[in-house]
PDB file of C-alpha atoms in Angstrom:
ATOM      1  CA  UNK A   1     -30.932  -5.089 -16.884  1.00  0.00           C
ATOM      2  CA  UNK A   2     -34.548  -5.612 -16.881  1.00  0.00           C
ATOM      3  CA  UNK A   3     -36.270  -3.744 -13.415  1.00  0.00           C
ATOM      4  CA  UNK A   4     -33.384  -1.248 -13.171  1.00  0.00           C
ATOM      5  CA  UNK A   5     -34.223   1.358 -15.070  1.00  0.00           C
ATOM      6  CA  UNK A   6     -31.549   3.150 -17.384  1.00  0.00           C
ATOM      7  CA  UNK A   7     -28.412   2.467 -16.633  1.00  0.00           C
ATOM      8  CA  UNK A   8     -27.355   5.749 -17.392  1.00  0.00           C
ATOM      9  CA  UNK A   9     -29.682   7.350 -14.571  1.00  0.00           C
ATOM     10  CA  UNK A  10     -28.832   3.825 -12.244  1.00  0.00           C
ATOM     11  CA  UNK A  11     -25.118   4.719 -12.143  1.00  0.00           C
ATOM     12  CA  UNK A  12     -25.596   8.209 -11.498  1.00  0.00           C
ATOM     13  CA  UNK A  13     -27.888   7.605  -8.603  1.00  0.00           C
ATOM     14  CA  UNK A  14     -24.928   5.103  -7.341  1.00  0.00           C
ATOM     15  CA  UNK A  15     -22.389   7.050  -8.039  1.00  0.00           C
ATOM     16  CA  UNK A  16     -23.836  10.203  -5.836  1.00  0.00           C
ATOM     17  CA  UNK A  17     -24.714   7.607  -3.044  1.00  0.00           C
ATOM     18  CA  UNK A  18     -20.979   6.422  -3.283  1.00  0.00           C
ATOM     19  CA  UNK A  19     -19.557  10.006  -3.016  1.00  0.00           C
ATOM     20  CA  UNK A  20     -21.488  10.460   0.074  1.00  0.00           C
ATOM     21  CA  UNK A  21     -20.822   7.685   2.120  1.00  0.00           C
ATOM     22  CA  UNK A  22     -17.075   8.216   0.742  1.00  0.00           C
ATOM     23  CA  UNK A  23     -16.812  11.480   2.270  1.00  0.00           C
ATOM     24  CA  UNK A  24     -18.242  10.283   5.459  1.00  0.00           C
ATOM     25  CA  UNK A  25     -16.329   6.953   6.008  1.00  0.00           C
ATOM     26  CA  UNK A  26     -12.707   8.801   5.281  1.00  0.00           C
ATOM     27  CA  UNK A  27     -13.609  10.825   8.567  1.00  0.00           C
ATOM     28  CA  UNK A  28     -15.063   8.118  10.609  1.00  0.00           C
ATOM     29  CA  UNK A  29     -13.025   5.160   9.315  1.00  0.00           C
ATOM     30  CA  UNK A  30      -8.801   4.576   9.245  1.00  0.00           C
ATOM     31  CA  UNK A  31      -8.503   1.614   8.032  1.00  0.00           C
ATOM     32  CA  UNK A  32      -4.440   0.517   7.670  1.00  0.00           C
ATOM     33  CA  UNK A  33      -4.361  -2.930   6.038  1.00  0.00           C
ATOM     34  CA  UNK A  34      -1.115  -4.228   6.612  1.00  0.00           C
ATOM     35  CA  UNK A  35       0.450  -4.060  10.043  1.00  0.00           C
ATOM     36  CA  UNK A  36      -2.341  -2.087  11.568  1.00  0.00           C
ATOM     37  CA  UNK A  37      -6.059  -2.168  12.520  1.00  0.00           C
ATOM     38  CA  UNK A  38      -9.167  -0.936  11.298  1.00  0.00           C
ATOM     39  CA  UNK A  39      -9.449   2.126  13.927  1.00  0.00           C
ATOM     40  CA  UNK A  40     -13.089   4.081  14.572  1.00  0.00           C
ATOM     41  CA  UNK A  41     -13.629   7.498  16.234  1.00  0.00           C
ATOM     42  CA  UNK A  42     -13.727   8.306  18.995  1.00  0.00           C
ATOM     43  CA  UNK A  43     -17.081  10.525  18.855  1.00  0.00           C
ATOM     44  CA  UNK A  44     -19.426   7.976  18.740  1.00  0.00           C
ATOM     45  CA  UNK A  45     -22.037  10.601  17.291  1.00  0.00           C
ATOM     46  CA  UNK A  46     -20.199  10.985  14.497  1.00  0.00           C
ATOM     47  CA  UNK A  47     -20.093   6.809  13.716  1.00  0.00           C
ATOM     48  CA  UNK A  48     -24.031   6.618  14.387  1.00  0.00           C
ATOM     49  CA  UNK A  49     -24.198   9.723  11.795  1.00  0.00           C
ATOM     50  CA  UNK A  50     -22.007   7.624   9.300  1.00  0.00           C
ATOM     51  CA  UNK A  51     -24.674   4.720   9.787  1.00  0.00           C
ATOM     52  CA  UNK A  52     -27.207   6.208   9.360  1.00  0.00           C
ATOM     53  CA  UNK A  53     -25.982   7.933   6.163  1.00  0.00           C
ATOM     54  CA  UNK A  54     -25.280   4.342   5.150  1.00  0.00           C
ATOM     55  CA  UNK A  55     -28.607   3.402   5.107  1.00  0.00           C
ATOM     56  CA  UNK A  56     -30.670   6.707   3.550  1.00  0.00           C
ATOM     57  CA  UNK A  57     -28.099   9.305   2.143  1.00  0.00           C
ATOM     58  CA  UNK A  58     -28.784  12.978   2.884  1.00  0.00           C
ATOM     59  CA  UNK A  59     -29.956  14.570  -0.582  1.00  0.00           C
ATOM     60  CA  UNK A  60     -28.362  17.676   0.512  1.00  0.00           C
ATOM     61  CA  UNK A  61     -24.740  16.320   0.535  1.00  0.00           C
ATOM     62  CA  UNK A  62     -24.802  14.296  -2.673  1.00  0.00           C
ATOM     63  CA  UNK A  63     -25.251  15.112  -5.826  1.00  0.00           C
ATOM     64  CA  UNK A  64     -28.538  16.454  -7.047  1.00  0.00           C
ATOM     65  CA  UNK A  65     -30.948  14.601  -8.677  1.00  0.00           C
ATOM     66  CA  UNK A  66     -33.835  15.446 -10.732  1.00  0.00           C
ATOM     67  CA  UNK A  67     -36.983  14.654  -8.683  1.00  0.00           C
ATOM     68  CA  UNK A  68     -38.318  12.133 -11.604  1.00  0.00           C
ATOM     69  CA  UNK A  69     -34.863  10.020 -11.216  1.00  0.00           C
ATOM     70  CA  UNK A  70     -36.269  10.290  -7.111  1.00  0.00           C
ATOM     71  CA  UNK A  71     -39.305   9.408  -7.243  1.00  0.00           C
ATOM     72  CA  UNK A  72     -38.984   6.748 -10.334  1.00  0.00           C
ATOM     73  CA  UNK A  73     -35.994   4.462  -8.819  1.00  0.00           C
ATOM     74  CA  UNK A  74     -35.567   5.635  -5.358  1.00  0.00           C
ATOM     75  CA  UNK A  75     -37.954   3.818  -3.556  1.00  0.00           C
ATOM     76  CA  UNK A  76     -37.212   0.266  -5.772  1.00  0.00           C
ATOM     77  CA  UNK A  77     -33.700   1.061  -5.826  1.00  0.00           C
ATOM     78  CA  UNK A  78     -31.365  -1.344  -3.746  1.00  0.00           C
ATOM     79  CA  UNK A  79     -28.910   0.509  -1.179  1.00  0.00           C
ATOM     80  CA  UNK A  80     -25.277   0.868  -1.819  1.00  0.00           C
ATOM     81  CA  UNK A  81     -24.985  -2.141   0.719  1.00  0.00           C
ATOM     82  CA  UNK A  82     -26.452  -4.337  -0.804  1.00  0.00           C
ATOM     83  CA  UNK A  83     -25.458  -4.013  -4.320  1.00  0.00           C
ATOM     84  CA  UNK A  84     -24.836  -7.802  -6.393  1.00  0.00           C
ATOM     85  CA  UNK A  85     -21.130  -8.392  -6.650  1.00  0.00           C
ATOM     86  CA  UNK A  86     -21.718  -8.505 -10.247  1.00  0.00           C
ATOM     87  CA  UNK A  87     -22.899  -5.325 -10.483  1.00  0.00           C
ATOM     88  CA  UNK A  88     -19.756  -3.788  -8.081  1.00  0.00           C
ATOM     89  CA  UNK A  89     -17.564  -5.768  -9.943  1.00  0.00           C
ATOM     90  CA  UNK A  90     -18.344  -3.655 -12.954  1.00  0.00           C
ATOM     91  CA  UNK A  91     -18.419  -0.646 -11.081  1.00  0.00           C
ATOM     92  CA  UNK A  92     -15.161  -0.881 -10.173  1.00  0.00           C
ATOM     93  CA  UNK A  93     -13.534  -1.344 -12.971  1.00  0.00           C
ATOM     94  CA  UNK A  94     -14.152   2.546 -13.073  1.00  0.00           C
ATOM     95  CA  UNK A  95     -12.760   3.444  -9.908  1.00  0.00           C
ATOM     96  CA  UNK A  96      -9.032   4.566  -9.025  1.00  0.00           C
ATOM     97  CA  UNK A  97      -7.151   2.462  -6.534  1.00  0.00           C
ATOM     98  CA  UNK A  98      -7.440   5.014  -3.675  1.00  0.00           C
ATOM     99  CA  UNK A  99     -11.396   4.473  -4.292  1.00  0.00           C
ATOM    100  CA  UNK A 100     -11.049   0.932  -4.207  1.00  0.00           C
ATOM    101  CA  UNK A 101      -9.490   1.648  -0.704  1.00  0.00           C
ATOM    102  CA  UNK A 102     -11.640   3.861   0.291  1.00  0.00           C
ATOM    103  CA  UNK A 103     -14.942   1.316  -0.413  1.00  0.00           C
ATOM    104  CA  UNK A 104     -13.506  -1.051   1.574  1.00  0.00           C
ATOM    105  CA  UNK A 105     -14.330   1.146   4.481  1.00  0.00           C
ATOM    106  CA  UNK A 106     -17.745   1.211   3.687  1.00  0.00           C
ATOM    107  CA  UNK A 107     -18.799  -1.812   4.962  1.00  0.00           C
ATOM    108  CA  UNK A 108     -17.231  -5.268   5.799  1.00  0.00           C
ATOM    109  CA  UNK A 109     -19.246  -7.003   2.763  1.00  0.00           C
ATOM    110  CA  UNK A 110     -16.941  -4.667   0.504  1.00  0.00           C
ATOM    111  CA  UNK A 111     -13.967  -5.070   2.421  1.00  0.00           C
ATOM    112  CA  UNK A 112     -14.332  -9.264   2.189  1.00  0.00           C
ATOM    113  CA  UNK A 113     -14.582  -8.644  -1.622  1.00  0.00           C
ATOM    114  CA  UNK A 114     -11.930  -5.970  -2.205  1.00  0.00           C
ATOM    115  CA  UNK A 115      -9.247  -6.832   0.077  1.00  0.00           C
ATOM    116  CA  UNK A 116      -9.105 -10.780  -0.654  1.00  0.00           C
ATOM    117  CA  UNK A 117      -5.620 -11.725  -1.384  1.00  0.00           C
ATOM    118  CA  UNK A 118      -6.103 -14.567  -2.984  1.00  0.00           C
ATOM    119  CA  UNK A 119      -9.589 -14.543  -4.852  1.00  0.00           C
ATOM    120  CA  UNK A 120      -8.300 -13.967  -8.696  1.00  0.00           C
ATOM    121  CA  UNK A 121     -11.668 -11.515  -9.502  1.00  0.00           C
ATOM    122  CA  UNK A 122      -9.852  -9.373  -6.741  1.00  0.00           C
ATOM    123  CA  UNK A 123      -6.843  -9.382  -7.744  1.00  0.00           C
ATOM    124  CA  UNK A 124      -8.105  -8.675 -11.382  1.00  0.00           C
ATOM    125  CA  UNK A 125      -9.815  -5.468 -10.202  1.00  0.00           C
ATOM    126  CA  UNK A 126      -7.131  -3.557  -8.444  1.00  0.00           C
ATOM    127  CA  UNK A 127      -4.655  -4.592 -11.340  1.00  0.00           C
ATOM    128  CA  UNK A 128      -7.281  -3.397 -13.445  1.00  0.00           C
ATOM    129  CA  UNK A 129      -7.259  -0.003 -11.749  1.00  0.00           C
ATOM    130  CA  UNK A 130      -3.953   0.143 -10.997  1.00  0.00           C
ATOM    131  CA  UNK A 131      -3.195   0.026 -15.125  1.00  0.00           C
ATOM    132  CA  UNK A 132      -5.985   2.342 -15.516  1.00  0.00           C
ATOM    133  CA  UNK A 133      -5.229   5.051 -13.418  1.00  0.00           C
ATOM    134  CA  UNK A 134      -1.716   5.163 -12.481  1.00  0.00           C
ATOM    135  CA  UNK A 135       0.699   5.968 -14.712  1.00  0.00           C
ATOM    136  CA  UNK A 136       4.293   4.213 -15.012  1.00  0.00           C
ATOM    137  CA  UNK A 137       3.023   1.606 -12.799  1.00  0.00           C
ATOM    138  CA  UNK A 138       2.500  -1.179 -15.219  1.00  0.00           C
ATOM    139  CA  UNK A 139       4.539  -3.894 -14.034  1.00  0.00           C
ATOM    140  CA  UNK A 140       3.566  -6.887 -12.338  1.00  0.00           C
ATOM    141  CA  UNK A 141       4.220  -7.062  -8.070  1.00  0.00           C
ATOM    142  CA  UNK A 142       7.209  -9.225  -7.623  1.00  0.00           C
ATOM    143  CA  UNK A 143       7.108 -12.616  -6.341  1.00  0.00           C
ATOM    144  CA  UNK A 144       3.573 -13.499  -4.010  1.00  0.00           C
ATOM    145  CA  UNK A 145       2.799 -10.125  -3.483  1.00  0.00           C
ATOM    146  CA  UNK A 146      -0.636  -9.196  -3.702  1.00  0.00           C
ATOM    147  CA  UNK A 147      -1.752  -6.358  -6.055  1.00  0.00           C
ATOM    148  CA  UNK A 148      -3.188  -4.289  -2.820  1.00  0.00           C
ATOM    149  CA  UNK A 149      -0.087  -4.744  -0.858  1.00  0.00           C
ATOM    150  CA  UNK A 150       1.770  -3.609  -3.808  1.00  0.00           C
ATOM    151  CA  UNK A 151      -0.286  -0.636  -4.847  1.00  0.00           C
ATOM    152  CA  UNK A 152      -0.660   0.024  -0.979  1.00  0.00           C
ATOM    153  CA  UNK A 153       3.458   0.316  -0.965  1.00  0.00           C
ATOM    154  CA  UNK A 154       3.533   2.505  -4.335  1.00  0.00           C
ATOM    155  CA  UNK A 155       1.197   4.720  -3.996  1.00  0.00           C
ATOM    156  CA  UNK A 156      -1.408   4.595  -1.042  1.00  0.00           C
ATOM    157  CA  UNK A 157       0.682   4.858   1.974  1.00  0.00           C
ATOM    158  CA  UNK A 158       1.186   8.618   3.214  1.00  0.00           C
ATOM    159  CA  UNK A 159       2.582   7.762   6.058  1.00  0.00           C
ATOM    160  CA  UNK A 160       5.185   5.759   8.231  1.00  0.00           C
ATOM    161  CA  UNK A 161       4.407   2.162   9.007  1.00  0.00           C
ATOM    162  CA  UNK A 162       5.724   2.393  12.005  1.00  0.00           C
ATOM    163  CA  UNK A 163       4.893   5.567  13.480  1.00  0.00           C
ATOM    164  CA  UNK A 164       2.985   8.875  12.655  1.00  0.00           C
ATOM    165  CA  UNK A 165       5.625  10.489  10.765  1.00  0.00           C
ATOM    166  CA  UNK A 166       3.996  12.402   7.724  1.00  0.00           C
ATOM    167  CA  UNK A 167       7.101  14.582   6.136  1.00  0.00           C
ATOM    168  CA  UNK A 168       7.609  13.187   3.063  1.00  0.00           C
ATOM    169  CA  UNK A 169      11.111  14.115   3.236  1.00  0.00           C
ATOM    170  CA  UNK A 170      11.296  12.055   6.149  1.00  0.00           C
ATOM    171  CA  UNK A 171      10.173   9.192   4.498  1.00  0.00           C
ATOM    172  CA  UNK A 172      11.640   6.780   2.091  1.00  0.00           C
ATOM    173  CA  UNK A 173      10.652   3.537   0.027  1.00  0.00           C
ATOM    174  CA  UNK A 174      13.306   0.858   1.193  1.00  0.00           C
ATOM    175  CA  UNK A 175      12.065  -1.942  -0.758  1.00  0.00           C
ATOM    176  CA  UNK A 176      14.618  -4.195   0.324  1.00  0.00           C
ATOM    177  CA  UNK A 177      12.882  -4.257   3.186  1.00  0.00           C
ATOM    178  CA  UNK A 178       9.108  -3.625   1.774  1.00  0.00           C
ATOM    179  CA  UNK A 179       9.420  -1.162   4.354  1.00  0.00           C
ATOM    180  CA  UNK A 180       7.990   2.978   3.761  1.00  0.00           C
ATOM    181  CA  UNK A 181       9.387   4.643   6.815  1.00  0.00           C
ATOM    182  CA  UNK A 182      11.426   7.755   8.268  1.00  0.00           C
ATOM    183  CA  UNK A 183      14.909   7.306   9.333  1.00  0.00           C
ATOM    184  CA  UNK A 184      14.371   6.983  12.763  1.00  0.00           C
ATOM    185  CA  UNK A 185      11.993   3.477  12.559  1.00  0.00           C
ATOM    186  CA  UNK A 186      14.400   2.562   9.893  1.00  0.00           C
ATOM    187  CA  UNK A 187      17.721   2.724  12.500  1.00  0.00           C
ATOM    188  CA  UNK A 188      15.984   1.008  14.916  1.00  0.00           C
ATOM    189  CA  UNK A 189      14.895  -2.313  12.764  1.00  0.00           C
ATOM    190  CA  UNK A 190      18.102  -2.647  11.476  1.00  0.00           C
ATOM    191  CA  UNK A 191      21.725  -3.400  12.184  1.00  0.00           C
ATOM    192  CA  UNK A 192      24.947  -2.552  10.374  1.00  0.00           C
ATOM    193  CA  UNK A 193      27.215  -5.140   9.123  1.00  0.00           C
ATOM    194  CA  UNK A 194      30.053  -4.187  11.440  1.00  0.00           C
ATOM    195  CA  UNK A 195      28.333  -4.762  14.253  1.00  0.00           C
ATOM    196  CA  UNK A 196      27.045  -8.244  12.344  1.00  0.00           C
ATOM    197  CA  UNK A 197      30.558  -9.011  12.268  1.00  0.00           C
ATOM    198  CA  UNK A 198      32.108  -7.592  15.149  1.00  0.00           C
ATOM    199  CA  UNK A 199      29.930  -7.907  17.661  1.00  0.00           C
ATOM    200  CA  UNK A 200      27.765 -10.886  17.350  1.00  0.00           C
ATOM    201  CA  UNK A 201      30.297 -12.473  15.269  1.00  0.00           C
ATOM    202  CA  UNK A 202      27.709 -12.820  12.454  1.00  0.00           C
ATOM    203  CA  UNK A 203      29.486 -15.629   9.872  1.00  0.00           C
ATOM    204  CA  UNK A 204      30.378 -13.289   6.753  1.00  0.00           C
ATOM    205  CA  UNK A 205      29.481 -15.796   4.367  1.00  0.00           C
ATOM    206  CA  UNK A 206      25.832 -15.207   5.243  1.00  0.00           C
ATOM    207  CA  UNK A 207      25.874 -11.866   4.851  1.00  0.00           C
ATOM    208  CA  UNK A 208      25.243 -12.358   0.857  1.00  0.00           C
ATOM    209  CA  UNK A 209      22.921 -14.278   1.665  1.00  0.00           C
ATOM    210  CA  UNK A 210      20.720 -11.638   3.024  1.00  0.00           C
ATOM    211  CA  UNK A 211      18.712  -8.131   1.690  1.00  0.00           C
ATOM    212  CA  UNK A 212      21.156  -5.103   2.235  1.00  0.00           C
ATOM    213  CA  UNK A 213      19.957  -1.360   2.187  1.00  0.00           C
ATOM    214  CA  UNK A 214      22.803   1.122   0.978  1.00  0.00           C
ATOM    215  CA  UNK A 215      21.230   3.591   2.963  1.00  0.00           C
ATOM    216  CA  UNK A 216      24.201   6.368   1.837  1.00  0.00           C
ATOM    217  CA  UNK A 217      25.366   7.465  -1.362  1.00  0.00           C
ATOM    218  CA  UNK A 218      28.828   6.402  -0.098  1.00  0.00           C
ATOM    219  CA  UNK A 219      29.956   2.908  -0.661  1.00  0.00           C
ATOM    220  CA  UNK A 220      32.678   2.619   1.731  1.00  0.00           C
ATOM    221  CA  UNK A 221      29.694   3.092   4.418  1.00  0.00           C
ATOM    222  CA  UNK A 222      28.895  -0.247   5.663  1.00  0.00           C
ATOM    223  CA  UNK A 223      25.381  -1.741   4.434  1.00  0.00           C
ATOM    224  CA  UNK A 224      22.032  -2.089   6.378  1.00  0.00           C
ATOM    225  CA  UNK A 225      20.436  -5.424   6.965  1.00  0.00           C
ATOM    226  CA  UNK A 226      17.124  -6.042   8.655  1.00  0.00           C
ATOM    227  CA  UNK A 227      17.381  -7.812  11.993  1.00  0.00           C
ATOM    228  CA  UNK A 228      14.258  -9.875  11.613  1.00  0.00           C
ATOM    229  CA  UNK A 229      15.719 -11.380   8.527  1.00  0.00           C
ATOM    230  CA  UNK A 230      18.723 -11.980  10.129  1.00  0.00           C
ATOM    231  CA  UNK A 231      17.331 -14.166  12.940  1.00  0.00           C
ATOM    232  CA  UNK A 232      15.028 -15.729  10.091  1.00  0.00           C
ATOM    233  CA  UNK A 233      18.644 -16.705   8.003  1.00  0.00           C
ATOM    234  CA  UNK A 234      20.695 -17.933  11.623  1.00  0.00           C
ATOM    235  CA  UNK A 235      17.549 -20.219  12.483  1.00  0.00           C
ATOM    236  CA  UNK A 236      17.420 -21.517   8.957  1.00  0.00           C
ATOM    237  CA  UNK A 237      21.236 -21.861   8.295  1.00  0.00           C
ATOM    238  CA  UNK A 238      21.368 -24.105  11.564  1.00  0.00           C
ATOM    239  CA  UNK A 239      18.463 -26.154  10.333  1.00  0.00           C
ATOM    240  CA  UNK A 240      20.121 -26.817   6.941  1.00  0.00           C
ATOM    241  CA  UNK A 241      21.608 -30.102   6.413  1.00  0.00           C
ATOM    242  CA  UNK A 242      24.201 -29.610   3.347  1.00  0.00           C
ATOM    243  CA  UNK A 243      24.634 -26.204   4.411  1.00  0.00           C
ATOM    244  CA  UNK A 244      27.224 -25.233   1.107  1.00  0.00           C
ATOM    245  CA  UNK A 245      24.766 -25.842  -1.211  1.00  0.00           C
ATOM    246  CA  UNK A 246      22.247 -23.853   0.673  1.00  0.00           C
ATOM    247  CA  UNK A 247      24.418 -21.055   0.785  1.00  0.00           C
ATOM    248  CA  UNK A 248      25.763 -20.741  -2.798  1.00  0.00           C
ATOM    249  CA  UNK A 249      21.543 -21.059  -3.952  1.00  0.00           C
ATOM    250  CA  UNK A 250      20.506 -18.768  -1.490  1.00  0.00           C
ATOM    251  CA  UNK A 251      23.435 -16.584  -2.559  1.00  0.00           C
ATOM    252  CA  UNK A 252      22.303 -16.428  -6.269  1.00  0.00           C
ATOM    253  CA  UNK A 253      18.665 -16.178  -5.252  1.00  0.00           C
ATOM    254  CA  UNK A 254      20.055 -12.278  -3.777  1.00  0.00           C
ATOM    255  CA  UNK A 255      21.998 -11.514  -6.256  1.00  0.00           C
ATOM    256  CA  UNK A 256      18.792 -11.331  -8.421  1.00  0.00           C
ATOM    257  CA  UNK A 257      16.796 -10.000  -5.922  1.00  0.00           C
ATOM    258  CA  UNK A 258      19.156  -7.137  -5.745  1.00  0.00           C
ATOM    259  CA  UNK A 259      18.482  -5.907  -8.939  1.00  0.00           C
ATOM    260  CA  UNK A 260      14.740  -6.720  -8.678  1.00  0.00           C
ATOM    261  CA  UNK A 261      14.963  -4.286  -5.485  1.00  0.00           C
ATOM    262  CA  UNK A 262      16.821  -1.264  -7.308  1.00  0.00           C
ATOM    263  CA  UNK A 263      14.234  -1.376 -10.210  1.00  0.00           C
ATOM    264  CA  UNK A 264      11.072  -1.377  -7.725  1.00  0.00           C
ATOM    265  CA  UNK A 265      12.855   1.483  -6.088  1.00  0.00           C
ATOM    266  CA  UNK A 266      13.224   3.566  -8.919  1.00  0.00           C
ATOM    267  CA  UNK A 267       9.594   2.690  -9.962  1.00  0.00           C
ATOM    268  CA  UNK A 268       8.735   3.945  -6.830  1.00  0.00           C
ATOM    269  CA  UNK A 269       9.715   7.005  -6.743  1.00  0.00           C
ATOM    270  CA  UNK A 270       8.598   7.705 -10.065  1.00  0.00           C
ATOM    271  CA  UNK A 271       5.234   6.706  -9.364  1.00  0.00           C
ATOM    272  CA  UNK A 272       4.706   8.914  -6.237  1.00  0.00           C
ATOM    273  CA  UNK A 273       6.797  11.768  -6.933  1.00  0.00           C
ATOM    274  CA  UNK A 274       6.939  14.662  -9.422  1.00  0.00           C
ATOM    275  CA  UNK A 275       9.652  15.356 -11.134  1.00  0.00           C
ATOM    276  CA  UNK A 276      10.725  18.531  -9.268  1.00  0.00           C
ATOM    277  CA  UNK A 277       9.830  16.410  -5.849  1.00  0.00           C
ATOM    278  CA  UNK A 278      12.496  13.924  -7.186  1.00  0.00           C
ATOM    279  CA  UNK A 279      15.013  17.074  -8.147  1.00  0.00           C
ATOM    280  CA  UNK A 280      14.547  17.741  -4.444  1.00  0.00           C
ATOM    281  CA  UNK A 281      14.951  14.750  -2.407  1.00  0.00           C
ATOM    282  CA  UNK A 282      18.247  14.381  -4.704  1.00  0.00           C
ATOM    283  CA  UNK A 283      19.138  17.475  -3.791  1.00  0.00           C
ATOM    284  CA  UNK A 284      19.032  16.468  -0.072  1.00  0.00           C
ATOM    285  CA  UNK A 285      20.340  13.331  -0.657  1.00  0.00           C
ATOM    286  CA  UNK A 286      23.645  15.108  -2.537  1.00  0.00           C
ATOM    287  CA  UNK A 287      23.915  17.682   0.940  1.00  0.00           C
ATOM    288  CA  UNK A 288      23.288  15.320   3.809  1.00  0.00           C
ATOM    289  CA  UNK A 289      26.308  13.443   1.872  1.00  0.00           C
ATOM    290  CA  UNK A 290      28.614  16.347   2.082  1.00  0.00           C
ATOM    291  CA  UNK A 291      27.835  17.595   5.250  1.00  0.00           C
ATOM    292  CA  UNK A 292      28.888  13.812   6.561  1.00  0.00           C
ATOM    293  CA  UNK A 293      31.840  13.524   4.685  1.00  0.00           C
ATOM    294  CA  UNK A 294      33.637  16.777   5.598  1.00  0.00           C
ATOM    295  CA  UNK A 295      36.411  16.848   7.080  1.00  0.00           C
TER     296      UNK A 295
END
């Protein structure tokens, strides 16, 4: 790294540049990648103040530096902006996946490197962190799923997807659905199979041929499906040709999936909750059971 300097003394000086803009951009910035919009404030003061921290750091919110690392690479040194992708490629391979997230607030150069879902030195980097940092989450995403999408389900997402719900016993990883949502957004995307059958006179054959949520402990309660993927199945059932062969693949495609779904579930939960957070929602599970069931 001739012209740099040490890298010792380079990384520091980009490491306290990173942790201010970081602290900065998490106020000013929400950026919700899947579904939702990159959202700014509202006090416009506050955005100009980000900007301007963007472009020469305040010394008296980052970490201090010796005034000969200052005054030797300072001035030469390039700003967090504008680093090579080489260089932030390496970088990150030291940074946790909620950092990763958080740098693709910074600026949309960073967000067109880290949130690529198909460039394979992307993909490499949050897998990278993700086996790095987080433990018990060493397995692969399933099918085309990117590995932000799938370490945005797991881990990053504190919230509902469809609304503003932030309980955590509210919320629950359906990932028959790749859905992370409280009950309420959950009841009104899908549709029981009783009123499938009863109502709309749904065909019961399809029914296996479609994602179900048990969303009780009880079995004798009838099964959730979601009603987008229910239109998706009609419209492609009607468009099918040899329809019986269609079914019977598409059948064995969810028998598979089903037990793809119950292991992603369980990884789930034992990614982003403790073991006396687990205890608990168990717990709650076992009494809103009960207190249904009695007679």
């Amino acid at each position: 790294m001739t012209g740099w300097g040490d890298w010792t003394t380079w990384s520091t000086i980009l490491k306290s540049r990173y942790l201010t803009i970081r602290r900065y951009v998490i106020k000013t910035y929400c950026f919700e990648p899947f579904g939702s919009a990159v959202r700014r404030s509202k006090n416009p003061s506050r955005y100009h103040q980000y900007q301007k921290l963007r472009s020469n750091s305040s010394p008296s919110l980052s970490p201090p530096l010796s005034p000969s690392i200052n005054q030797q690479f300072l001035p030469d040194i390039m700003t967090f902006a504008t680093i090579p992708f080489e260089i932030l490629i390496e970088i990150c391979d030291y940074l946790h996946p909620s950092d990763l997230y958080n740098l693709t607030m910074v600026c949309k150069r960073y967000r067109s490197l880290l949130w690529d879902k198909t460039s394979t030195t992307t993909q490499l980097i949050w897998k990278s962190s993700r086996k790095n940092f987080i433990n018990n989450l060493n397995v692969d995403p399933p099918g085309k799923m990117c590995e932000q999408e799938f370490i945005w389900l797991m881990l990053l997402l504190n919230k509902c997807m469809f609304c503003n719900q932030t309980d955590k016993f509210e919320l629950t990883m359906h990932w028959e659905f790749k859905m992370y949502c409280c009950f309420k957004c959950l009841n009104e995307r899908t549709i029981c199979k009783l009123t499938l059958l009863q109502k709309y006179n749904f065909p019961e054959e399809l029914l296996a041929c479609l994602p179900q949520l048990q969303k009780n402990p009880n079995p004798r309660d009838p099964p959730l499906y979601l009603i987008r993927d229910v239109e998706n199945l009609f419209k492609q059932y009607n468009y099918e040709k040899d329809k019986k062969n269609w079914v019977k693949e598409r059948q064995d495609q969810i028998i598979k999936l089903n037990i793809e779904n119950e292991q992603y579930n369980t990884l789930h939960d034992q990614v982003r909750y403790d073991h006396t957070e687990r205890l608990e929602r168990l717990l709650r599970k076992l009494h809103d059971f009960y207190s249904n069931n009695r007679t």
